[in-house]
PDB file of C-alpha atoms and ligand atoms in Angstrom:
ATOM      1  CA  MET A   1      11.813 -31.427   8.282  1.00 36.00           C
ATOM      2  CA  PRO A   2       8.555 -32.450   9.635  1.00 41.00           C
ATOM      3  CA  ALA A   3       5.769 -33.957   7.564  1.00 41.00           C
ATOM      4  CA  VAL A   4       3.278 -31.105   7.002  1.00 53.00           C
ATOM      5  CA  GLY A   5       0.828 -32.599   4.539  1.00 69.00           C
ATOM      6  CA  ASN A   6      -2.239 -30.433   4.453  1.00 83.00           C
ATOM      7  CA  ALA A   7      -2.360 -29.379   8.238  1.00 93.00           C
ATOM      8  CA  PRO A   8      -2.521 -25.705   8.780  1.00 97.00           C
ATOM      9  CA  PHE A   9       0.666 -24.301  10.713  1.00 98.00           C
ATOM     10  CA  ALA A  10       0.492 -21.889  13.534  1.00 98.00           C
ATOM     11  CA  TRP A  11       3.421 -19.939  15.534  1.00 98.00           C
ATOM     12  CA  ILE A  12       2.587 -19.179  19.170  1.00 98.00           C
ATOM     13  CA  THR A  13       4.942 -17.187  21.292  1.00 98.00           C
ATOM     14  CA  GLY A  14       4.657 -17.323  25.089  1.00 98.00           C
ATOM     15  CA  ALA A  15       3.817 -21.013  24.675  1.00 98.00           C
ATOM     16  CA  SER A  16       5.372 -22.292  27.840  1.00 98.00           C
ATOM     17  CA  SER A  17       2.919 -20.937  30.416  1.00 98.00           C
ATOM     18  CA  GLY A  18      -0.565 -19.644  31.056  1.00 98.00           C
ATOM     19  CA  LEU A  19      -2.706 -18.450  28.084  1.00 98.00           C
ATOM     20  CA  GLY A  20      -0.070 -19.454  25.383  1.00 98.00           C
ATOM     21  CA  LEU A  21       0.214 -22.847  26.784  1.00 98.00           C
ATOM     22  CA  SER A  22      -3.630 -23.360  26.660  1.00 98.00           C
ATOM     23  CA  LEU A  23      -3.747 -21.884  23.007  1.00 98.00           C
ATOM     24  CA  THR A  24      -1.071 -24.303  21.887  1.00 98.00           C
ATOM     25  CA  GLN A  25      -2.869 -27.145  23.500  1.00 98.00           C
ATOM     26  CA  ALA A  26      -6.073 -26.090  21.642  1.00 98.00           C
ATOM     27  CA  TYR A  27      -4.567 -25.473  18.329  1.00 98.00           C
ATOM     28  CA  LEU A  28      -2.803 -28.936  18.666  1.00 98.00           C
ATOM     29  CA  GLU A  29      -6.408 -30.608  19.378  1.00 98.00           C
ATOM     30  CA  ARG A  30      -7.706 -28.824  16.454  1.00 98.00           C
ATOM     31  CA  GLY A  31      -5.021 -30.490  14.125  1.00 98.00           C
ATOM     32  CA  TYR A  32      -2.768 -27.699  13.526  1.00 98.00           C
ATOM     33  CA  HIS A  33       1.109 -28.097  13.487  1.00 98.00           C
ATOM     34  CA  VAL A  34       2.299 -25.518  16.152  1.00 98.00           C
ATOM     35  CA  VAL A  35       5.698 -24.107  16.330  1.00 98.00           C
ATOM     36  CA  ALA A  36       5.561 -23.141  20.132  1.00 98.00           C
ATOM     37  CA  SER A  37       8.217 -20.477  21.242  1.00 98.00           C
ATOM     38  CA  ALA A  38       9.316 -19.232  24.584  1.00 98.00           C
ATOM     39  CA  ARG A  39      12.571 -19.253  26.462  1.00 98.00           C
ATOM     40  CA  ARG A  40      11.675 -22.430  28.600  1.00 98.00           C
ATOM     41  CA  GLU A  41      11.122 -25.886  26.722  1.00 97.00           C
ATOM     42  CA  LYS A  42      10.405 -28.177  29.656  1.00 97.00           C
ATOM     43  CA  GLU A  43       6.905 -26.780  30.378  1.00 97.00           C
ATOM     44  CA  LEU A  44       5.755 -28.143  26.996  1.00 97.00           C
ATOM     45  CA  ALA A  45       7.214 -31.752  27.665  1.00 96.00           C
ATOM     46  CA  GLY A  46       3.636 -33.070  28.306  1.00 96.00           C
ATOM     47  CA  LEU A  47       2.319 -31.738  25.018  1.00 97.00           C
ATOM     48  CA  SER A  48       5.306 -32.915  23.265  1.00 97.00           C
ATOM     49  CA  ARG A  49       4.855 -36.397  24.223  1.00 97.00           C
ATOM     50  CA  LEU A  50       1.126 -36.162  23.051  1.00 98.00           C
ATOM     51  CA  TYR A  51       1.794 -34.571  19.877  1.00 98.00           C
ATOM     52  CA  PRO A  52       5.371 -35.734  18.987  1.00 97.00           C
ATOM     53  CA  ASP A  53       5.038 -34.792  15.271  1.00 97.00           C
ATOM     54  CA  ALA A  54       2.864 -31.699  15.368  1.00 98.00           C
ATOM     55  CA  LEU A  55       4.440 -29.686  18.110  1.00 98.00           C
ATOM     56  CA  HIS A  56       7.775 -27.995  17.298  1.00 98.00           C
ATOM     57  CA  PHE A  57       9.516 -26.100  19.899  1.00 98.00           C
ATOM     58  CA  MET A  58      11.493 -23.041  18.677  1.00 98.00           C
ATOM     59  CA  PRO A  59      13.407 -21.078  21.605  1.00 98.00           C
ATOM     60  CA  PHE A  60      13.184 -17.436  21.165  1.00 98.00           C
ATOM     61  CA  ASP A  61      13.688 -14.728  23.603  1.00 98.00           C
ATOM     62  CA  VAL A  62      11.728 -11.811  22.195  1.00 98.00           C
ATOM     63  CA  THR A  63      14.095  -9.289  23.911  1.00 98.00           C
ATOM     64  CA  LYS A  64      17.129 -10.345  22.036  1.00 98.00           C
ATOM     65  CA  GLU A  65      17.875  -8.690  18.542  1.00 98.00           C
ATOM     66  CA  GLU A  66      20.501 -11.168  17.860  1.00 98.00           C
ATOM     67  CA  GLU A  67      17.888 -13.881  18.061  1.00 98.00           C
ATOM     68  CA  VAL A  68      15.739 -12.492  15.384  1.00 98.00           C
ATOM     69  CA  GLU A  69      17.704 -13.686  12.168  1.00 98.00           C
ATOM     70  CA  PRO A  70      18.352 -17.184  13.545  1.00 98.00           C
ATOM     71  CA  ALA A  71      14.706 -17.568  14.815  1.00 98.00           C
ATOM     72  CA  LYS A  72      13.597 -16.628  11.201  1.00 98.00           C
ATOM     73  CA  ALA A  73      15.902 -18.981   9.575  1.00 98.00           C
ATOM     74  CA  LEU A  74      14.822 -21.744  11.837  1.00 98.00           C
ATOM     75  CA  LEU A  75      10.910 -21.131  11.306  1.00 98.00           C
ATOM     76  CA  GLU A  76      11.334 -21.168   7.650  1.00 98.00           C
ATOM     77  CA  LYS A  77      13.357 -24.438   7.965  1.00 98.00           C
ATOM     78  CA  ILE A  78      10.422 -25.878   9.982  1.00 97.00           C
ATOM     79  CA  THR A  79       7.540 -24.784   7.612  1.00 97.00           C
ATOM     80  CA  LYS A  80       6.986 -23.129   4.434  1.00 96.00           C
ATOM     81  CA  ARG A  81       3.720 -21.784   5.238  1.00 96.00           C
ATOM     82  CA  LEU A  82       2.315 -19.970   8.316  1.00 98.00           C
ATOM     83  CA  ASP A  83      -1.651 -19.898   8.313  1.00 98.00           C
ATOM     84  CA  LEU A  84      -1.687 -18.354  11.764  1.00 98.00           C
ATOM     85  CA  VAL A  85       0.611 -16.434  14.135  1.00 99.00           C
ATOM     86  CA  ILE A  86      -0.291 -15.621  17.919  1.00 99.00           C
ATOM     87  CA  LEU A  87       2.043 -13.031  19.194  1.00 99.00           C
ATOM     88  CA  ASN A  88       1.385 -13.586  23.008  1.00 98.00           C
ATOM     89  CA  ALA A  89       4.714 -13.397  24.941  1.00 98.00           C
ATOM     90  CA  GLY A  90       4.312 -10.833  27.902  1.00 98.00           C
ATOM     91  CA  THR A  91       5.095  -9.736  31.220  1.00 98.00           C
ATOM     92  CA  CYS A  92       3.871  -7.436  33.848  1.00 97.00           C
ATOM     93  CA  GLU A  93       5.702  -5.150  36.326  1.00 97.00           C
ATOM     94  CA  TYR A  94       3.924  -2.463  38.391  1.00 97.00           C
ATOM     95  CA  LEU A  95       5.555   0.817  39.368  1.00 97.00           C
ATOM     96  CA  ASP A  96       5.890   1.903  42.949  1.00 96.00           C
ATOM     97  CA  MET A  97       5.477   5.634  42.750  1.00 95.00           C
ATOM     98  CA  ASP A  98       7.007   6.124  46.180  1.00 95.00           C
ATOM     99  CA  LYS A  99      10.318   4.238  45.195  1.00 97.00           C
ATOM    100  CA  PRO A 100      10.290   4.112  41.510  1.00 97.00           C
ATOM    101  CA  ASP A 101      12.224   1.523  39.544  1.00 98.00           C
ATOM    102  CA  TRP A 102      12.394   3.376  36.263  1.00 98.00           C
ATOM    103  CA  SER A 103      14.189   0.593  34.334  1.00 98.00           C
ATOM    104  CA  LEU A 104      11.129  -1.590  34.517  1.00 98.00           C
ATOM    105  CA  PHE A 105       9.724   0.628  31.584  1.00 98.00           C
ATOM    106  CA  ASP A 106      12.343  -0.651  29.321  1.00 98.00           C
ATOM    107  CA  ARG A 107      11.946  -4.119  30.668  1.00 98.00           C
ATOM    108  CA  VAL A 108       8.405  -4.275  30.173  1.00 98.00           C
ATOM    109  CA  ASN A 109       8.426  -2.463  26.752  1.00 98.00           C
ATOM    110  CA  GLN A 110      11.357  -4.878  25.573  1.00 98.00           C
ATOM    111  CA  VAL A 111       9.027  -7.865  25.973  1.00 98.00           C
ATOM    112  CA  ASN A 112       5.613  -6.701  25.320  1.00 98.00           C
ATOM    113  CA  TYR A 113       5.954  -4.140  22.422  1.00 98.00           C
ATOM    114  CA  MET A 114       9.410  -4.558  20.899  1.00 98.00           C
ATOM    115  CA  GLY A 115       8.956  -8.313  21.443  1.00 98.00           C
ATOM    116  CA  MET A 116       6.012  -8.050  19.299  1.00 99.00           C
ATOM    117  CA  VAL A 117       8.069  -5.987  16.758  1.00 99.00           C
ATOM    118  CA  ARG A 118      10.741  -8.684  16.745  1.00 98.00           C
ATOM    119  CA  SER A 119       8.378 -11.490  16.344  1.00 99.00           C
ATOM    120  CA  LEU A 120       6.824  -9.930  13.594  1.00 98.00           C
ATOM    121  CA  ARG A 121      10.039  -9.642  11.804  1.00 98.00           C
ATOM    122  CA  VAL A 122      10.611 -13.443  12.413  1.00 98.00           C
ATOM    123  CA  CYS A 123       7.327 -14.443  10.621  1.00 98.00           C
ATOM    124  CA  LEU A 124       6.426 -11.681   8.289  1.00 98.00           C
ATOM    125  CA  ASP A 125       7.793 -13.151   5.115  1.00 98.00           C
ATOM    126  CA  LEU A 126       6.134 -16.585   5.711  1.00 98.00           C
ATOM    127  CA  LEU A 127       2.817 -14.984   6.508  1.00 98.00           C
ATOM    128  CA  LYS A 128       3.088 -12.999   3.190  1.00 98.00           C
ATOM    129  CA  GLN A 129       3.659 -16.188   1.262  1.00 96.00           C
ATOM    130  CA  THR A 130       0.673 -18.157   2.933  1.00 97.00           C
ATOM    131  CA  PRO A 131      -2.613 -17.353   1.296  1.00 97.00           C
ATOM    132  CA  ASP A 132      -5.230 -16.200   3.704  1.00 97.00           C
ATOM    133  CA  ALA A 133      -2.906 -15.817   6.784  1.00 98.00           C
ATOM    134  CA  HIS A 134      -3.817 -14.446  10.018  1.00 98.00           C
ATOM    135  CA  LEU A 135      -1.908 -12.426  12.467  1.00 98.00           C
ATOM    136  CA  VAL A 136      -3.019 -12.140  16.018  1.00 99.00           C
ATOM    137  CA  GLY A 137      -1.427 -10.225  18.784  1.00 98.00           C
ATOM    138  CA  VAL A 138      -2.333 -10.084  22.436  1.00 98.00           C
ATOM    139  CA  SER A 139      -2.831  -6.686  24.083  1.00 98.00           C
ATOM    140  CA  SER A 140      -4.901  -6.275  27.409  1.00 98.00           C
ATOM    141  CA  GLN A 141      -8.275  -4.645  28.629  1.00 98.00           C
ATOM    142  CA  ALA A 142      -5.860  -2.436  30.597  1.00 97.00           C
ATOM    143  CA  VAL A 143      -5.775  -0.199  27.517  1.00 97.00           C
ATOM    144  CA  GLN A 144      -9.472   0.647  27.990  1.00 96.00           C
ATOM    145  CA  ALA A 145      -8.999   2.653  31.186  1.00 96.00           C
ATOM    146  CA  PRO A 146      -6.058   4.050  33.166  1.00 95.00           C
ATOM    147  CA  PHE A 147      -5.105   2.113  36.201  1.00 94.00           C
ATOM    148  CA  ILE A 148      -2.541   3.064  39.188  1.00 95.00           C
ATOM    149  CA  ARG A 149       0.775   1.596  38.892  1.00 96.00           C
ATOM    150  CA  SER A 150       0.218   0.425  35.109  1.00 97.00           C
ATOM    151  CA  GLU A 151       2.131   3.314  33.435  1.00 98.00           C
ATOM    152  CA  ALA A 152       4.619   0.826  31.897  1.00 98.00           C
ATOM    153  CA  TYR A 153       2.448  -2.289  31.337  1.00 98.00           C
ATOM    154  CA  GLY A 154      -0.620  -0.108  30.058  1.00 98.00           C
ATOM    155  CA  ALA A 155       1.534   1.949  27.874  1.00 98.00           C
ATOM    156  CA  SER A 156       3.174  -1.071  26.291  1.00 98.00           C
ATOM    157  CA  LYS A 157      -0.186  -2.824  25.790  1.00 98.00           C
ATOM    158  CA  ALA A 158      -1.497   0.486  24.133  1.00 98.00           C
ATOM    159  CA  ALA A 159       1.470   0.674  21.821  1.00 98.00           C
ATOM    160  CA  SER A 160       0.831  -3.118  20.885  1.00 98.00           C
ATOM    161  CA  ARG A 161      -2.724  -2.487  20.172  1.00 98.00           C
ATOM    162  CA  TYR A 162      -1.822   0.565  17.734  1.00 98.00           C
ATOM    163  CA  LEU A 163       0.855  -1.457  16.280  1.00 98.00           C
ATOM    164  CA  LEU A 164      -1.760  -4.184  15.187  1.00 98.00           C
ATOM    165  CA  ALA A 165      -4.199  -1.613  13.961  1.00 98.00           C
ATOM    166  CA  SER A 166      -1.705  -0.016  11.671  1.00 98.00           C
ATOM    167  CA  LEU A 167      -0.393  -3.391  10.566  1.00 98.00           C
ATOM    168  CA  ARG A 168      -4.102  -4.279   9.783  1.00 98.00           C
ATOM    169  CA  LEU A 169      -4.013  -1.506   7.087  1.00 98.00           C
ATOM    170  CA  ASP A 170      -0.836  -1.895   5.796  1.00 98.00           C
ATOM    171  CA  LEU A 171      -0.998  -5.843   5.474  1.00 98.00           C
ATOM    172  CA  ALA A 172      -4.294  -5.650   3.566  1.00 97.00           C
ATOM    173  CA  PRO A 173      -2.622  -5.797   0.188  1.00 97.00           C
ATOM    174  CA  ASP A 174      -0.783  -8.963   1.302  1.00 97.00           C
ATOM    175  CA  ASP A 175      -4.196 -10.590   2.290  1.00 97.00           C
ATOM    176  CA  ILE A 176      -3.189 -10.989   5.874  1.00 98.00           C
ATOM    177  CA  ASP A 177      -6.019 -10.433   8.323  1.00 98.00           C
ATOM    178  CA  VAL A 178      -4.802  -8.818  11.640  1.00 98.00           C
ATOM    179  CA  THR A 179      -6.709  -9.249  15.124  1.00 98.00           C
ATOM    180  CA  CYS A 180      -6.006  -7.494  18.556  1.00 98.00           C
ATOM    181  CA  ILE A 181      -7.035  -9.732  21.581  1.00 98.00           C
ATOM    182  CA  MET A 182      -7.661  -7.699  24.803  1.00 98.00           C
ATOM    183  CA  PRO A 183      -8.262 -10.020  27.627  1.00 98.00           C
ATOM    184  CA  GLY A 184      -9.344  -9.322  31.032  1.00 98.00           C
ATOM    185  CA  PHE A 185      -8.090 -11.072  34.055  1.00 97.00           C
ATOM    186  CA  ILE A 186      -6.795 -14.609  33.616  1.00 98.00           C
ATOM    187  CA  ASP A 187      -5.399 -16.889  36.240  1.00 97.00           C
ATOM    188  CA  THR A 188      -1.948 -17.487  35.118  1.00 97.00           C
ATOM    189  CA  PRO A 189       1.550 -17.032  36.719  1.00 95.00           C
ATOM    190  CA  LEU A 190       1.480 -13.387  35.414  1.00 96.00           C
ATOM    191  CA  THR A 191      -1.480 -12.526  37.620  1.00 96.00           C
ATOM    192  CA  LYS A 192      -0.887 -14.973  40.454  1.00 94.00           C
ATOM    193  CA  ARG A 193       1.363 -12.053  42.117  1.00 88.00           C
ATOM    194  CA  ASN A 194      -1.410  -9.469  41.992  1.00 91.00           C
ATOM    195  CA  ASP A 195      -2.418  -8.104  45.343  1.00 89.00           C
ATOM    196  CA  PHE A 196      -5.669  -6.496  44.224  1.00 90.00           C
ATOM    197  CA  PRO A 197      -9.157  -8.193  43.562  1.00 89.00           C
ATOM    198  CA  MET A 198      -9.424  -9.488  39.874  1.00 93.00           C
ATOM    199  CA  PRO A 199     -13.082  -9.188  38.645  1.00 93.00           C
ATOM    200  CA  PHE A 200     -14.342 -11.730  36.353  1.00 95.00           C
ATOM    201  CA  LEU A 201     -11.086 -13.816  36.587  1.00 96.00           C
ATOM    202  CA  MET A 202     -11.026 -16.793  34.082  1.00 98.00           C
ATOM    203  CA  SER A 203      -8.977 -19.874  33.562  1.00 98.00           C
ATOM    204  CA  PRO A 204      -6.455 -19.864  30.766  1.00 98.00           C
ATOM    205  CA  ASP A 205      -8.628 -22.650  29.077  1.00 98.00           C
ATOM    206  CA  GLN A 206     -11.706 -20.431  29.207  1.00 98.00           C
ATOM    207  CA  ALA A 207      -9.926 -17.566  27.780  1.00 98.00           C
ATOM    208  CA  ALA A 208      -8.309 -19.629  25.252  1.00 98.00           C
ATOM    209  CA  ALA A 209     -11.742 -21.007  23.994  1.00 98.00           C
ATOM    210  CA  ARG A 210     -13.039 -17.467  23.814  1.00 98.00           C
ATOM    211  CA  ILE A 211     -10.004 -16.276  21.985  1.00 98.00           C
ATOM    212  CA  GLN A 212     -10.211 -19.222  19.367  1.00 98.00           C
ATOM    213  CA  LYS A 213     -13.884 -18.193  18.402  1.00 98.00           C
ATOM    214  CA  ALA A 214     -12.676 -14.540  17.903  1.00 98.00           C
ATOM    215  CA  ILE A 215      -9.672 -15.794  15.767  1.00 98.00           C
ATOM    216  CA  ASP A 216     -12.028 -17.900  13.786  1.00 98.00           C
ATOM    217  CA  LYS A 217     -14.404 -15.041  12.969  1.00 98.00           C
ATOM    218  CA  ARG A 218     -11.417 -12.784  12.024  1.00 98.00           C
ATOM    219  CA  VAL A 219     -12.459  -9.885  14.105  1.00 98.00           C
ATOM    220  CA  TYR A 220     -10.326  -6.861  14.073  1.00 98.00           C
ATOM    221  CA  GLU A 221     -10.420  -6.422  17.854  1.00 98.00           C
ATOM    222  CA  TYR A 222     -11.771  -8.818  20.675  1.00 98.00           C
ATOM    223  CA  ALA A 223     -11.943  -7.303  24.292  1.00 98.00           C
ATOM    224  CA  PHE A 224     -13.427  -9.848  26.810  1.00 98.00           C
ATOM    225  CA  PRO A 225     -15.200 -10.500  29.058  1.00 98.00           C
ATOM    226  CA  LYS A 226     -17.894  -8.023  27.927  1.00 96.00           C
ATOM    227  CA  ARG A 227     -18.863  -7.375  31.642  1.00 96.00           C
ATOM    228  CA  LEU A 228     -15.321  -6.007  32.290  1.00 96.00           C
ATOM    229  CA  SER A 229     -15.554  -3.660  28.895  1.00 96.00           C
ATOM    230  CA  ALA A 230     -18.679  -2.248  30.391  1.00 95.00           C
ATOM    231  CA  ALA A 231     -17.133  -1.519  33.554  1.00 93.00           C
ATOM    232  CA  LEU A 232     -13.930   0.033  32.059  1.00 95.00           C
ATOM    233  CA  ALA A 233     -16.085   2.256  29.633  1.00 93.00           C
ATOM    234  CA  LEU A 234     -17.145   4.022  32.669  1.00 89.00           C
ATOM    235  CA  SER A 235     -13.730   5.682  32.776  1.00 90.00           C
ATOM    236  CA  LYS A 236     -14.678   7.424  29.281  1.00 92.00           C
ATOM    237  CA  LEU A 237     -18.388   8.159  30.177  1.00 95.00           C
ATOM    238  CA  PHE A 238     -17.650   9.558  33.859  1.00 95.00           C
ATOM    239  CA  PRO A 239     -13.856  10.168  33.981  1.00 94.00           C
ATOM    240  CA  LYS A 240     -14.129  12.514  37.099  1.00 95.00           C
ATOM    241  CA  LEU A 241     -15.865   9.498  38.909  1.00 94.00           C
ATOM    242  CA  TRP A 242     -13.295   7.081  37.651  1.00 94.00           C
ATOM    243  CA  PHE A 243     -10.552   9.165  38.851  1.00 93.00           C
ATOM    244  CA  LYS A 244     -12.172   9.353  42.304  1.00 93.00           C
ATOM    245  CA  GLN A 245     -12.693   5.860  42.594  1.00 92.00           C
ATOM    246  CA  ASN A 246      -9.320   5.091  41.410  1.00 92.00           C
ATOM    247  CA  ALA A 247      -6.656   7.697  42.263  1.00 94.00           C
ATOM    248  CA  ARG A 248      -4.172   6.710  44.853  1.00 91.00           C
ATOM    249  CA  GLU A 249      -4.987   8.145  48.350  1.00 82.00           C
ATOM    250  CA  THR A 250      -1.881   8.077  50.497  1.00 69.00           C
ATOM    251  CA  SER A 251       1.749   7.463  50.274  1.00 56.00           C
ATOM    252  CA  GLU A 252       2.984   4.889  52.781  1.00 50.00           C
TER     253      GLU A 252
HETATM  254  N1  NAP B   1      -3.207 -13.125  32.739  1.00 87.89           N
HETATM  255  C1  NAP B   1      -3.867 -11.897  32.646  1.00 87.89           C
HETATM  256  O1  NAP B   1      -4.707 -11.699  33.215  1.00 87.89           O
HETATM  257  C2  NAP B   1      -3.745 -11.320  31.167  1.00 87.89           C
HETATM  258  C3  NAP B   1      -4.471 -10.148  30.892  1.00 87.89           C
HETATM  259  C4  NAP B   1      -4.534  -9.426  29.737  1.00 87.89           C
HETATM  260  C5  NAP B   1      -3.580  -9.809  28.973  1.00 87.89           C
HETATM  261  N2  NAP B   1      -2.562 -10.737  29.162  1.00 87.89           N
HETATM  262  C6  NAP B   1      -1.364 -11.010  28.143  1.00 87.89           C
HETATM  263  O2  NAP B   1      -1.630 -12.209  27.890  1.00 87.89           O
HETATM  264  C7  NAP B   1      -0.256 -12.667  27.454  1.00 87.89           C
HETATM  265  C8  NAP B   1      -0.025 -14.061  28.200  1.00 87.89           C
HETATM  266  O3  NAP B   1       0.163 -13.834  29.565  1.00 87.89           O
HETATM  267  P1  NAP B   1      -0.003 -14.945  30.687  1.00 87.89           P
HETATM  268  O4  NAP B   1      -1.004 -14.336  31.634  1.00 87.89           O
HETATM  269  O5  NAP B   1      -0.346 -16.240  30.068  1.00 87.89           O
HETATM  270  O6  NAP B   1       1.449 -14.999  31.435  1.00 87.89           O
HETATM  271  P2  NAP B   1       2.552 -16.148  31.634  1.00 87.89           P
HETATM  272  O7  NAP B   1       1.802 -17.158  32.172  1.00 87.89           O
HETATM  273  O8  NAP B   1       3.521 -15.331  32.538  1.00 87.89           O
HETATM  274  O9  NAP B   1       3.232 -16.374  30.264  1.00 87.89           O
HETATM  275  C9  NAP B   1       4.090 -15.490  29.641  1.00 87.89           C
HETATM  276  C10 NAP B   1       4.706 -16.145  28.515  1.00 87.89           C
HETATM  277  O10 NAP B   1       5.412 -15.216  27.857  1.00 87.89           O
HETATM  278  C11 NAP B   1       6.685 -15.664  27.809  1.00 87.89           C
HETATM  279  N3  NAP B   1       7.755 -14.847  27.773  1.00 87.89           N
HETATM  280  C12 NAP B   1       7.999 -13.821  28.818  1.00 87.89           C
HETATM  281  N4  NAP B   1       9.193 -13.006  28.623  1.00 87.89           N
HETATM  282  C13 NAP B   1       9.594 -13.699  27.436  1.00 87.89           C
HETATM  283  C14 NAP B   1      10.720 -13.260  26.679  1.00 87.89           C
HETATM  284  N5  NAP B   1      11.714 -12.458  26.949  1.00 87.89           N
HETATM  285  N6  NAP B   1      10.962 -13.963  25.695  1.00 87.89           N
HETATM  286  C15 NAP B   1      10.190 -14.878  25.000  1.00 87.89           C
HETATM  287  N7  NAP B   1       8.996 -15.207  25.817  1.00 87.89           N
HETATM  288  C16 NAP B   1       8.749 -14.545  26.847  1.00 87.89           C
HETATM  289  C17 NAP B   1       6.853 -16.768  28.751  1.00 87.89           C
HETATM  290  O11 NAP B   1       7.898 -17.677  28.331  1.00 87.89           O
HETATM  291  P3  NAP B   1       9.151 -17.955  29.147  1.00 87.89           P
HETATM  292  O12 NAP B   1       9.282 -17.443  30.593  1.00 87.89           O
HETATM  293  O13 NAP B   1       9.448 -19.427  29.069  1.00 87.89           O
HETATM  294  O14 NAP B   1      10.058 -17.331  28.008  1.00 87.89           O
HETATM  295  C18 NAP B   1       5.447 -17.239  28.920  1.00 87.89           C
HETATM  296  O15 NAP B   1       5.256 -18.317  28.054  1.00 87.89           O
HETATM  297  C19 NAP B   1       0.683 -11.574  27.907  1.00 87.89           C
HETATM  298  O16 NAP B   1       1.056 -10.935  26.661  1.00 87.89           O
HETATM  299  C20 NAP B   1       0.008 -10.744  28.846  1.00 87.89           C
HETATM  300  O17 NAP B   1       0.436  -9.443  28.910  1.00 87.89           O
HETATM  301  C21 NAP B   1      -2.615 -11.406  30.143  1.00 87.89           C
END
């Protein structure tokens, strides 16, 4: 059992890469004990050397039902309190409407939405027994407007956003704040394979810095960057224009 002292404890999923790795580093630098979860551990080796006492790796595949109870038991063995949880694990696959792989809906949903639900089951008891706890989930700006090929990804992120909004109401009596983060494009392995322009692309560290500020303020929802939010608002103000500019034109 690690020495806890008065340090706050955070659990971060999707901690082995991209945004989750930057958030893990940031909260370690801020003096948190961080339980970092993902399937891959070696990506965290550098941080583990720098913070041998404060970083605790907990393997957890969010798609695996059979890992929920063991992960819950392990988390409760590592810590008796959980001040902050960031449910960030995610994936993205795009639908090719000319040759649809219908199975990708389940794959994406099992990570982005059901993975968030399974993670919630891992941490909820600890959150409830920690005064002033904070649950944060990572959705996406993709929920603000329809995009081609995003039928599965966008729907999974919209479901996550709704889940978090509903939890905000239901967890109020337990004194647990809930925040939904909706990032724009971040330069991570997830977006490296994108074959389209990504306006206002940020580094993971830049995104993590903005997210920390929103978490500190305990806002309900935080969509960023604002310039992208403004552009996406056009889809609601001028839906026909959005359609004209974004509809798929030809099948190849
Ligand atoms: N990058 C963007 O532009 C962008 C924009 C909006 C929202 N987001 C969201 O931000 C979050 C982080 O994305 P990212 O861009 O940082 O992606 P990333 O670099 O690909 O990282 C994804 C993380 O999720 C973990 N993960 C994936 N499948 C998992 C599974 N089955 N079980 C447990 N962990 C799993 C990965 O760890 P392992 O592979 O080691 O398990 C990895 O740590 C995601 O929810 C994503 O949808 C990203």
